């Protein structure tokens, strides 16, 4: 039977992140993907000025009330950028109401990157995300978000294996069984992720080439590919490997094209091969 998923993110009209990334990636591997938009922005907030922002918090309850009347459940619920603090508890309720026994709940605790909170976020989101993450089977923070979740200072370089393992184990103690930490690097020319599975007590590290620069929306590309692979039956280390390879290739294509990375990365040209790979 075809799997279905609910993607809860904003619509950034321009800039390839959130729903404009999650939808095509999940659809490409055959997952029927429904959406719950958290906000509509003319662009993402990472570098553009003058963007519009329509908060959709007040639409969430009426939408979910209608869905309840349809008796819908999802095989996966995937949350990303939320439009307000209030949405944290609304989304938490949605994960309860629309899950079945085997639903895979993935929370990407989107709050910031490179040691800084994104515009419109405050540190109080960390406490709210800590609660939401308790509902998750898997979370995908970057190192900035992990530091916020653990209320510890952000460290921007010089990570050791034990430092990364300690972060993942402490995050797993707060609820989610699987942790995938992004932005992990032990050397200047490589970048990737670390994955921890509490039930199996298994840790893996996956790296690819590090390309200098700031590429927008890569966290969303990464998490969407990871989820797509998991829903297709990949084990965590293999799904994480797909996500690292796919994201690094999208960054490489963008870097080589000379396009301003504020418009996100060229993930589109990776989709056909990715979908093919997952089938075989
Ligand atoms: O990719 C994270 C993200 C999603 N949505 C919006 C953003 C950002 C990061 O800045 O601004 C609107």
Short mmCIF file of N, CA and C in Angstrom, two decimals, residues 14 16 22 26-27 59 72 91 125 139 146 159-160 164 206 234 250 269:
data_model
loop_
_atom_site.label_atom_id
_atom_site.label_comp_id
_atom_site.label_asym_id
_atom_site.label_seq_id
_atom_site.Cartn_x
_atom_site.Cartn_y
_atom_site.Cartn_z
N UNK A 14 9.71 31.92 -2.51
CA UNK A 14 10.97 31.91 -3.25
C UNK A 14 12.10 31.51 -2.30
N UNK A 16 13.59 28.01 -2.25
CA UNK A 16 13.80 26.56 -2.11
C UNK A 16 14.14 26.09 -0.69
N UNK A 22 10.39 19.76 0.56
CA UNK A 22 9.89 18.51 1.14
C UNK A 22 8.93 17.78 0.20
N UNK A 26 9.66 13.99 -1.27
CA UNK A 26 8.84 12.86 -0.78
C UNK A 26 8.00 12.27 -1.91
N UNK A 27 7.44 13.13 -2.74
CA UNK A 27 6.62 12.63 -3.86
C UNK A 27 7.45 11.80 -4.82
N UNK A 59 -5.30 29.01 11.41
CA UNK A 59 -5.93 28.06 10.47
C UNK A 59 -5.73 26.61 10.90
N UNK A 72 -8.75 10.61 8.99
CA UNK A 72 -7.44 10.42 8.37
C UNK A 72 -6.35 10.10 9.40
N UNK A 91 0.97 21.66 16.99
CA UNK A 91 1.58 20.60 16.18
C UNK A 91 1.77 19.34 17.02
N UNK A 125 11.76 29.26 22.21
CA UNK A 125 11.36 28.16 21.33
C UNK A 125 12.03 26.86 21.74
N UNK A 139 14.75 12.97 15.41
CA UNK A 139 14.92 14.42 15.28
C UNK A 139 16.19 14.70 14.48
N UNK A 146 20.90 21.71 18.39
CA UNK A 146 21.20 20.74 19.46
C UNK A 146 21.64 21.49 20.72
N UNK A 159 35.23 19.92 16.91
CA UNK A 159 34.46 18.84 17.54
C UNK A 159 35.30 17.56 17.61
N UNK A 160 35.06 16.78 18.65
CA UNK A 160 35.66 15.44 18.71
C UNK A 160 34.51 14.44 18.58
N UNK A 164 30.45 14.81 19.94
CA UNK A 164 29.25 14.59 19.12
C UNK A 164 28.41 13.44 19.68
N UNK A 206 28.80 10.06 8.74
CA UNK A 206 28.82 10.04 7.28
C UNK A 206 29.28 11.40 6.77
N UNK A 234 14.87 2.02 4.25
CA UNK A 234 16.30 2.05 4.53
C UNK A 234 16.54 2.08 6.04
N UNK A 250 23.86 18.47 -4.33
CA UNK A 250 23.05 19.66 -4.64
C UNK A 250 23.87 20.93 -4.39
N UNK A 269 17.98 18.53 -9.88
CA UNK A 269 18.70 17.63 -10.79
C UNK A 269 19.19 16.35 -10.10
#
